[in-house]
Coordinates of C-alpha atoms and ligand atoms in Angstrom, one line a residue:
X13 CA 75.1 14.1 64.6
X14 CA 78.8 15.1 64.7
X15 CA 79.8 12.4 67.2
X16 CA 78.0 9.5 65.6
X17 CA 81.0 7.9 63.8
X18 CA 83.3 8.6 66.7
X19 CA 80.9 7.1 69.2
X20 CA 80.4 4.0 67.1
X21 CA 84.1 3.6 66.4
X22 CA 84.7 3.7 70.2
X23 CA 82.0 1.0 70.7
X24 CA 82.8 -1.3 67.8
X25 CA 86.3 -0.5 66.7
X26 CA 87.3 1.8 63.8
X27 CA 87.6 -1.1 61.3
X28 CA 83.8 -1.5 61.5
X29 CA 82.7 2.1 61.0
X30 CA 83.1 4.1 57.8
X31 CA 82.4 7.7 56.8
X32 CA 84.4 7.5 53.5
X33 CA 82.5 9.2 50.7
X34 CA 82.6 6.1 48.5
X35 CA 81.3 3.9 51.2
X36 CA 78.5 6.3 52.1
X37 CA 77.5 6.6 48.4
X38 CA 77.6 2.8 47.8
X39 CA 75.3 2.3 50.8
X40 CA 72.8 5.0 49.8
X41 CA 70.9 2.9 47.2
X42 CA 70.0 -0.5 45.8
X43 CA 68.8 -1.5 42.3
X44 CA 65.8 0.8 42.4
X45 CA 65.8 4.6 41.7
X46 CA 65.8 6.0 45.3
X47 CA 68.9 7.2 47.0
X48 CA 69.6 8.6 50.4
X49 CA 73.0 8.9 52.0
X50 CA 73.5 7.5 55.5
X51 CA 75.6 9.5 58.0
X52 CA 77.7 6.4 58.7
X53 CA 78.1 2.8 57.6
X54 CA 78.6 0.1 60.2
X55 CA 80.1 -3.2 58.9
X56 CA 78.9 -5.7 61.5
X57 CA 81.2 -8.7 62.0
X58 CA 79.2 -10.5 64.7
X59 CA 75.8 -10.4 66.4
X60 CA 77.4 -8.3 69.3
X61 CA 78.2 -5.5 66.8
X62 CA 74.5 -5.4 65.9
X63 CA 73.5 -5.5 69.6
X64 CA 75.8 -2.6 70.4
X65 CA 74.8 -0.6 67.4
X66 CA 71.1 -0.9 68.2
X67 CA 71.6 -0.2 71.9
X68 CA 73.4 3.0 70.9
X69 CA 70.8 3.9 68.2
X70 CA 67.8 3.4 70.5
X71 CA 69.4 5.4 73.3
X72 CA 70.0 8.3 70.9
X73 CA 66.9 7.9 68.6
X74 CA 69.0 7.3 65.5
X75 CA 67.5 5.5 62.4
X76 CA 69.2 2.2 61.5
X77 CA 68.7 0.6 58.1
X78 CA 69.9 -3.0 57.8
X79 CA 71.5 -3.9 54.5
X80 CA 72.4 -7.1 52.8
X81 CA 73.9 -7.2 49.3
X82 CA 71.8 -4.1 48.2
X83 CA 70.4 -5.8 45.1
X84 CA 66.8 -5.3 46.1
X85 CA 64.3 -3.9 43.6
X86 CA 62.2 -1.7 45.8
X87 CA 64.6 0.7 47.7
X88 CA 64.0 -1.5 50.8
X89 CA 67.6 -1.0 52.1
X90 CA 67.8 2.7 51.2
X91 CA 68.5 4.7 54.4
X92 CA 65.5 6.9 53.7
X93 CA 66.0 8.9 57.0
X94 CA 69.8 8.9 57.0
X95 CA 71.4 7.7 60.3
X96 CA 73.2 4.3 60.3
X97 CA 73.4 2.0 57.3
X98 CA 74.1 -1.4 59.0
X99 CA 75.7 -3.8 56.6
X100 CA 75.5 -7.5 57.4
X101 CA 77.7 -8.6 54.5
X102 CA 80.8 -9.3 56.6
X103 CA 78.8 -11.8 58.6
X104 CA 79.1 -14.4 55.8
X105 CA 79.9 -17.7 57.5
X106 CA 78.1 -21.0 56.8
X107 CA 78.3 -22.3 60.3
X108 CA 76.9 -25.8 59.6
X109 CA 75.5 -28.0 56.8
X110 CA 74.0 -31.0 58.5
X111 CA 72.3 -33.6 56.3
X112 CA 71.4 -35.8 59.3
X113 CA 69.2 -33.0 60.6
X114 CA 68.4 -31.6 57.1
X115 CA 69.5 -28.1 58.1
X116 CA 72.1 -25.4 57.5
X117 CA 73.0 -22.7 60.0
X118 CA 74.1 -19.5 58.4
X119 CA 75.0 -15.9 59.1
X120 CA 72.9 -13.3 57.2
X121 CA 75.6 -12.1 54.8
X122 CA 76.0 -15.5 53.1
X123 CA 75.3 -15.2 49.4
X124 CA 72.4 -17.5 48.4
X125 CA 74.3 -19.4 45.7
X126 CA 77.1 -20.1 48.1
X127 CA 74.7 -21.9 50.4
X128 CA 73.2 -23.8 47.5
X129 CA 76.7 -25.0 46.5
X130 CA 77.7 -26.0 50.0
X131 CA 74.5 -28.0 50.4
X132 CA 74.8 -29.5 46.9
X133 CA 78.4 -30.7 47.7
X134 CA 76.7 -33.0 50.3
X135 CA 73.8 -34.0 48.0
X136 CA 71.4 -31.6 49.6
X137 CA 69.3 -28.8 48.3
X138 CA 68.3 -25.3 49.4
X139 CA 65.6 -24.5 46.8
X140 CA 64.7 -20.8 47.0
X141 CA 66.2 -19.4 43.8
X142 CA 65.8 -15.7 43.2
X143 CA 67.3 -14.8 39.8
X144 CA 69.8 -12.6 41.8
X145 CA 71.1 -15.6 43.8
X146 CA 74.7 -15.1 42.9
X147 CA 74.6 -11.6 44.4
X148 CA 71.9 -11.5 47.1
X149 CA 72.3 -12.4 50.7
X150 CA 70.3 -14.9 52.8
X151 CA 69.5 -12.1 55.3
X152 CA 68.0 -10.0 52.4
X153 CA 66.1 -13.1 51.1
X154 CA 64.7 -13.7 54.6
X155 CA 63.7 -10.0 55.1
X156 CA 61.9 -10.0 51.7
X157 CA 60.7 -13.6 51.7
X158 CA 62.4 -14.0 48.3
X159 CA 61.0 -16.4 45.7
X160 CA 62.0 -17.6 42.3
X161 CA 61.0 -20.0 39.5
X162 CA 61.2 -23.2 41.6
X163 CA 58.8 -21.9 44.2
X164 CA 55.9 -23.4 42.3
X165 CA 56.9 -26.8 43.6
X166 CA 59.2 -26.0 46.5
X167 CA 57.8 -22.8 48.1
X168 CA 59.4 -19.5 49.0
X169 CA 62.1 -18.6 51.5
X170 CA 59.6 -18.7 54.4
X171 CA 59.2 -22.4 53.9
X172 CA 62.9 -23.0 54.5
X173 CA 63.4 -20.9 57.7
X174 CA 63.2 -23.1 60.8
X175 CA 64.9 -20.8 63.3
X176 CA 66.1 -17.3 63.6
X177 CA 68.2 -15.1 65.8
X178 CA 67.3 -11.5 65.4
X179 CA 68.3 -8.3 67.2
X180 CA 65.4 -6.1 68.2
X181 CA 65.4 -2.3 68.1
X182 CA 66.5 -2.0 71.8
X183 CA 69.4 -4.3 71.2
X184 CA 67.8 -7.4 72.9
X185 CA 68.2 -10.7 71.1
X186 CA 65.1 -12.7 70.0
X187 CA 65.6 -16.4 69.3
X188 CA 62.7 -18.0 67.5
X189 CA 62.2 -21.6 66.2
X190 CA 65.2 -23.9 66.0
X191 CA 66.5 -27.0 64.3
X192 CA 63.2 -28.9 64.2
X193 CA 61.2 -29.3 61.0
X194 CA 58.0 -29.0 62.9
X195 CA 57.5 -26.7 65.8
X196 CA 54.3 -25.3 67.1
X197 CA 55.5 -23.8 70.4
X198 CA 53.9 -20.4 70.7
X199 CA 53.2 -17.8 68.0
X200 CA 55.0 -18.1 64.6
X201 CA 57.6 -15.5 65.4
X202 CA 59.8 -16.9 62.6
X203 CA 57.0 -16.1 60.2
X204 CA 56.6 -12.7 61.7
X205 CA 60.3 -11.8 61.0
X206 CA 60.4 -13.4 57.5
X207 CA 59.3 -10.7 55.0
X208 CA 59.4 -7.9 57.6
X209 CA 61.8 -5.9 55.4
X210 CA 64.2 -5.0 58.2
X211 CA 61.5 -3.1 60.1
X212 CA 61.0 -5.4 63.1
X213 CA 64.4 -6.8 63.8
X214 CA 67.8 -7.5 62.3
X215 CA 68.5 -11.2 61.4
X216 CA 71.9 -12.2 62.7
X217 CA 71.6 -16.0 62.3
X218 CA 69.2 -18.4 60.5
X219 CA 68.7 -22.1 60.7
X220 CA 67.5 -23.2 57.2
X221 CA 65.7 -26.3 56.0
X222 CA 67.5 -28.5 53.5
X223 CA 66.0 -31.2 51.4
X224 CA 67.6 -34.1 49.4
X225 CA 68.8 -32.8 46.0
X226 CA 66.7 -34.3 43.2
X227 CA 69.2 -36.5 41.2
X228 CA 67.9 -35.5 37.7
X229 CA 66.2 -32.6 35.9
X230 CA 64.5 -32.3 32.6
X231 CA 63.0 -29.4 30.7
X232 CA 60.8 -28.5 27.8
X233 CA 60.8 -25.3 25.8
X234 CA 57.8 -24.7 23.6
X235 CA 56.8 -21.9 21.3
X236 CA 53.1 -21.1 20.9
X237 CA 51.1 -18.8 18.6
X238 CA 49.5 -16.7 21.2
X239 CA 49.6 -15.9 24.9
X240 CA 46.1 -17.3 25.3
X241 CA 47.4 -20.7 24.1
X242 CA 50.3 -20.7 26.5
X243 CA 48.1 -19.7 29.4
X244 CA 45.8 -22.6 28.5
X245 CA 48.8 -24.9 28.4
X246 CA 49.8 -23.9 32.0
X247 CA 46.3 -24.8 33.2
X248 CA 46.3 -28.1 31.3
X249 CA 49.7 -29.2 32.7
X250 CA 48.6 -28.6 36.3
X251 CA 45.1 -30.1 35.7
X252 CA 46.8 -33.2 34.4
X253 CA 48.5 -34.0 37.7
X254 CA 51.9 -32.6 36.9
X255 CA 53.6 -30.4 39.5
X256 CA 56.6 -29.0 37.6
X257 CA 59.5 -27.4 39.6
X258 CA 59.2 -24.4 37.3
X259 CA 56.6 -23.2 34.8
X260 CA 57.7 -20.0 33.1
X261 CA 56.1 -18.0 30.3
X262 CA 57.1 -15.0 28.1
X263 CA 55.0 -12.8 25.9
X264 CA 55.3 -11.3 22.4
X265 CA 57.3 -8.2 23.3
X266 CA 59.8 -10.2 25.3
X267 CA 60.3 -12.7 22.4
X268 CA 60.7 -9.8 19.9
X269 CA 63.4 -8.2 22.1
X270 CA 65.1 -11.6 22.4
X271 CA 65.1 -12.1 18.6
X272 CA 66.8 -8.8 18.2
X273 CA 69.3 -9.4 20.9
X274 CA 70.0 -13.2 20.4
X275 CA 69.0 -13.8 16.8
X276 CA 66.1 -15.7 15.2
X277 CA 67.7 -19.1 15.4
X278 CA 68.1 -19.1 19.2
X279 CA 64.7 -17.6 20.1
X280 CA 61.6 -19.9 20.1
X281 CA 59.0 -19.4 17.4
X282 CA 55.6 -17.8 17.9
X283 CA 54.3 -15.0 20.1
X284 CA 54.4 -16.9 23.4
X285 CA 57.0 -19.1 25.1
X286 CA 56.6 -21.9 27.7
X287 CA 59.3 -23.4 29.8
X288 CA 58.6 -26.4 32.0
X289 CA 61.1 -28.0 34.4
X290 CA 60.6 -31.3 36.3
X291 CA 62.9 -33.1 38.6
X292 CA 63.3 -36.4 40.6
X293 CA 64.8 -39.8 40.0
X294 CA 65.9 -40.5 36.4
X295 CA 63.4 -43.1 35.6
X296 CA 60.4 -41.1 36.8
X297 CA 61.7 -37.9 35.2
X298 CA 62.0 -39.7 31.8
X299 CA 58.5 -41.1 32.1
X300 CA 57.0 -37.8 33.1
X301 CA 58.9 -36.0 30.3
X302 CA 57.4 -38.3 27.7
X303 CA 53.9 -37.7 29.0
X304 CA 54.5 -34.0 29.1
X305 CA 55.8 -34.0 25.5
X306 CA 52.6 -35.8 24.4
X307 CA 50.4 -33.3 26.3
X308 CA 52.1 -30.2 25.0
X309 CA 52.2 -31.4 21.4
X310 CA 48.5 -32.1 21.6
X311 CA 48.0 -28.4 22.5
X312 CA 49.2 -27.3 19.2
X313 CA 52.6 -25.8 20.0
X314 CA 54.7 -24.5 17.0
X315 CA 57.9 -26.1 18.2
X316 CA 59.0 -28.2 21.2
X317 CA 62.5 -28.9 22.5
X318 CA 63.5 -31.3 25.3
X319 CA 66.5 -31.3 27.6
X320 CA 67.5 -34.1 30.0
X321 CA 70.2 -33.6 32.6
X322 CA 71.8 -30.6 34.2
X323 CA 73.9 -29.3 31.3
X324 CA 71.2 -29.6 28.7
X325 CA 68.7 -27.8 31.1
X326 CA 71.1 -25.0 31.8
X327 CA 70.9 -24.1 28.1
X328 CA 67.2 -23.4 28.5
X329 CA 67.7 -21.4 31.7
X330 CA 70.4 -19.4 30.0
X331 CA 67.8 -18.4 27.3
X332 CA 65.3 -17.5 30.1
X333 CA 67.9 -15.3 31.8
X334 CA 68.7 -13.7 28.5
X335 CA 65.1 -12.4 28.3
X336 CA 66.0 -9.7 30.9
X337 CA 69.2 -8.7 29.1
X338 CA 67.2 -8.6 25.8
X339 CA 64.8 -6.1 27.3
X340 CA 67.7 -4.0 28.6
X341 CA 69.3 -4.2 25.1
X342 CA 66.3 -2.2 23.8
X343 CA 68.0 0.8 25.4
X344 CA 64.8 1.4 27.5
X345 CA 64.6 1.3 31.3
X346 CA 62.7 -1.6 32.7
X347 CA 60.2 -0.8 35.5
X348 CA 60.0 -4.4 36.7
X349 CA 56.9 -5.0 38.7
X350 CA 56.6 -8.4 40.4
X351 CA 52.8 -8.4 40.6
X352 CA 50.8 -11.6 41.2
X353 CA 47.3 -12.4 39.8
X354 CA 45.1 -15.4 40.5
X355 CA 46.3 -17.8 37.8
X356 CA 43.1 -17.7 35.9
X357 CA 43.8 -14.1 35.1
X358 CA 47.0 -14.6 33.1
X359 CA 45.4 -13.8 29.8
X360 CA 43.5 -10.8 31.2
X361 CA 46.8 -9.5 32.5
X362 CA 48.6 -9.7 29.2
X363 CA 45.5 -8.1 27.5
X364 CA 45.6 -5.3 30.1
X365 CA 49.3 -4.8 29.5
X366 CA 48.6 -4.3 25.8
X367 CA 45.9 -1.7 26.7
X368 CA 48.4 0.1 28.9
X369 CA 50.9 0.1 26.0
X370 CA 48.4 1.7 23.7
X371 CA 47.2 4.2 26.2
X372 CA 50.5 5.5 27.5
X373 CA 52.8 4.8 24.6
X374 CA 55.3 2.7 26.6
X375 CA 56.0 -0.9 25.5
X376 CA 55.1 -3.4 28.2
X377 CA 56.8 -6.8 28.4
X378 CA 55.4 -9.7 30.5
X379 CA 57.3 -12.8 31.5
X380 CA 57.8 -14.9 34.6
X381 CA 56.5 -17.5 37.0
X382 CA 53.1 -18.5 35.4
X383 CA 52.6 -21.5 37.8
X384 CA 52.0 -19.2 40.7
X385 CA 50.6 -16.2 38.7
X386 CA 53.7 -14.1 39.5
X387 CA 54.4 -12.3 36.3
X388 CA 57.0 -9.7 35.9
X389 CA 55.3 -6.8 34.1
X390 CA 58.0 -4.6 32.7
X391 CA 56.9 -1.1 31.6
X392 CA 59.7 0.1 29.3
X393 CA 60.4 3.8 29.6
X394 CA 63.1 5.9 27.8
X395 CA 64.1 7.6 31.1
X396 CA 63.1 8.3 34.6
X397 CA 64.9 11.6 34.8
X398 CA 62.5 13.6 32.7
X399 CA 59.6 14.7 35.0
X400 CA 56.8 14.5 32.3
X401 CA 57.9 11.0 31.3
X402 CA 58.2 9.9 34.9
X403 CA 54.7 11.2 35.6
X404 CA 53.3 9.3 32.6
X405 CA 55.2 6.1 33.8
X406 CA 53.7 6.5 37.2
X407 CA 50.2 7.0 35.8
X408 CA 50.6 3.7 33.9
X409 CA 51.8 2.0 37.1
X410 CA 48.9 3.4 39.1
X411 CA 46.5 1.9 36.5
X412 CA 48.3 -1.4 36.6
X413 CA 48.3 -1.7 40.4
X414 CA 44.6 -0.6 40.6
X415 CA 43.7 -3.4 38.2
X416 CA 45.8 -6.0 40.0
X417 CA 44.1 -5.1 43.3
X418 CA 40.7 -5.2 41.7
X419 CA 41.4 -8.8 40.5
X420 CA 42.3 -9.9 44.0
X421 CA 46.0 -10.0 43.1
X422 CA 49.0 -8.8 45.1
X423 CA 51.2 -5.7 44.3
X424 CA 54.4 -7.7 45.1
X425 CA 55.1 -11.4 45.1
X426 CA 58.8 -11.4 45.6
X427 CA 60.5 -8.0 45.9
X428 CA 58.7 -6.5 48.8
X429 CA 57.0 -3.1 49.3
X430 CA 60.0 -1.0 50.3
X431 CA 59.7 2.6 49.0
X432 CA 58.8 1.6 45.4
X433 CA 55.4 0.3 46.2
X434 CA 54.6 2.3 49.4
X435 CA 52.2 4.5 47.6
X436 CA 49.9 1.6 46.8
X437 CA 50.2 0.0 50.3
X438 CA 46.9 1.5 51.6
X439 CA 45.0 0.3 48.6
X440 CA 46.6 -3.1 48.7
X441 CA 45.6 -4.0 52.3
X442 CA 42.4 -3.5 54.3
X443 CA 42.6 -1.0 57.3
X444 CA 42.7 -3.8 59.8
X445 CA 45.8 -5.3 58.2
X446 CA 47.5 -1.9 58.3
X447 CA 46.5 -1.4 61.9
X448 CA 47.9 -4.8 62.9
X449 CA 51.2 -3.9 61.2
X450 CA 51.3 -0.6 63.2
X451 CA 50.6 -2.5 66.5
X452 CA 53.4 -5.0 65.8
X453 CA 55.8 -2.3 64.8
X454 CA 55.0 -0.2 67.8
X455 CA 55.4 -3.2 70.2
X456 CA 58.8 -4.2 68.8
X457 CA 60.2 -0.8 67.8
X458 CA 58.4 1.9 69.8
X459 CA 60.7 4.7 68.6
X460 CA 60.5 3.6 64.9
X461 CA 64.2 3.5 64.5
X462 CA 64.3 0.3 62.4
X463 CA 64.3 1.0 58.6
X464 CA 62.0 4.1 58.8
X465 CA 60.7 5.9 55.7
X466 CA 59.2 2.8 54.1
X467 CA 55.6 1.6 53.8
X468 CA 54.7 2.2 57.4
X469 CA 56.1 5.7 57.4
Ligands
LIG13 C1 68.7 -9.0 38.5 C2 67.8 -9.2 39.7 C3 67.0 -10.3 39.8 C4 66.2 -10.5 40.9 N1 65.4 -11.6 40.9 C5 64.6 -11.8 42.0 C6 63.8 -13.0 42.1 O1 63.8 -13.8 41.2 N2 63.1 -13.2 43.2 C7 63.1 -12.3 44.3 O2 62.5 -12.6 45.3 N3 63.9 -11.2 44.2 C8 64.6 -10.9 43.1 N4 65.4 -9.8 43.1 C9 65.3 -8.8 44.2 C10 66.4 -9.0 45.3 O3 67.5 -9.7 44.8 C11 65.9 -9.7 46.5 O4 64.9 -8.9 47.1 C12 66.9 -10.1 47.5 O5 66.3 -10.9 48.5 C13 67.6 -8.9 48.1 O6 68.7 -9.4 48.9 P1 69.8 -8.4 49.4 O7 70.8 -9.1 50.2 O8 70.4 -7.6 48.2 O9 69.0 -7.4 50.3 P2 69.0 -5.8 50.4 O10 68.6 -5.3 49.1 O11 70.3 -5.4 50.9 O12 67.8 -5.6 51.4 C14 66.5 -6.0 51.1 C15 65.6 -5.8 52.4 O13 66.0 -6.7 53.4 C16 66.4 -5.9 54.6 N5 67.5 -6.7 55.2 C17 68.7 -7.1 54.5 N6 69.4 -7.8 55.4 C18 68.7 -7.9 56.5 C19 69.0 -8.6 57.8 N7 70.1 -9.3 58.0 N8 68.0 -8.5 58.7 C20 66.9 -7.8 58.5 N9 66.6 -7.1 57.4 C21 67.5 -7.2 56.4 C22 66.8 -4.5 54.1 O14 66.6 -3.6 55.1 C23 65.8 -4.4 53.0 O15 64.5 -4.0 53.5 C24 66.2 -9.5 42.0 C25 67.0 -8.4 41.9 C26 67.9 -8.3 40.8 C27 68.8 -7.1 40.8

């Protein structure tokens, strides 16, 4: 495609088109292991740039891969078939934060934490909180239906998208939903676009739901003897009428790595850790905290610490974030799989992870969002560059995913399918679900130019 960059420069202006080696290399990959260099990078600055790019691409049959901040975990924004990498990061304006309507209107390149701060400055809250929130874009969050610890109480990205503007493969603009918090006019096209991993349309604007910011937060951090005890604690908390904003657990391997990295004194005692967060008005938070302390003590925890207020809670979240770095500090590579199991399977999952460890010789660390059964299972491998080791790691992953599917779980709760999980796609969904995906894809993108080379081929 020798004229591709010249044609696009003529259409959009040279400042929006790049074929610099460094730019092409940077836009070839995300945080996963796949890499594929695009022919050209387009840095869209407005919806019309996206429209023009897609009109040109559909006329000439050129693949287009939308990209946000490229911190995905499944190779979703990797331009697997080359062509155009279409970056939305320059479209980063927060167009409106409107407490009266409980909405924000944003461009797709806004970084998630920036919107949270802008809403917070007016006493409002945008709850979806992927751990990558200081780096990832709202467009990427929408395309992957991102989640995080607070989704137990507040829901995932889908629950906050009221309206969307998206450019379809032929360059036409779809407007779906709007500023209303309820809207049942026609099919749920917003829901169709959310989580579509850049394969049905390119999000150029979103109207997001904001809710009042809870004035106070409190947290509990508890060490337990065993994972079975911590899993029981999760069930007891929920069965006792509490709906925490977060309910996180970590296993023995994770805690051992944390002890090595952070030291004994900072890391909770025992072989399993529980973190509970609640929020609301100060009086009710204090009352609820006291009740939770009583409940968790009665379950036989080894130690229990409390935190009230933002600063004190941040100390516990810092510890939770350090778990990831502690695992990295082992010198091993983390194959982080965001699987989901029905919550009653948490103990089975950790037992199965131990079995995998013994069978394949790789340590396996489990931690994550226990409240919704979304546990990050990290298979720790020395390298992915050595073919025999990679083959062993993939065999372990095959077993993990087979078991998850057999339990009625999901192969991804947050990160998406992308390239990383494409090989389990057909096992994960029934043929009718796959066929419906193909019908929708064919209707909206008949030439298959939008983000090809992923789980639909
Ligand atoms: C340290 C770390 C922690 C993480 N923690 C979490 C977590 O807690 N929860 C979670 O859900 N994820 C998490 N992730 C994964 C990742 O951050 C999310 O998937 C995030 O939503 C990706 O956003 P992005 O802007 O980087 O998107 P990209 O990686 O650039 O793209 C992701 C997908 O979205 C598509 N896309 C991007 N922008 C658009 C657009 N405007 N229109 C249409 N399609 C588009 C791409 O084609 C691709 O398929 C984590 C990643 C890292 C590195």
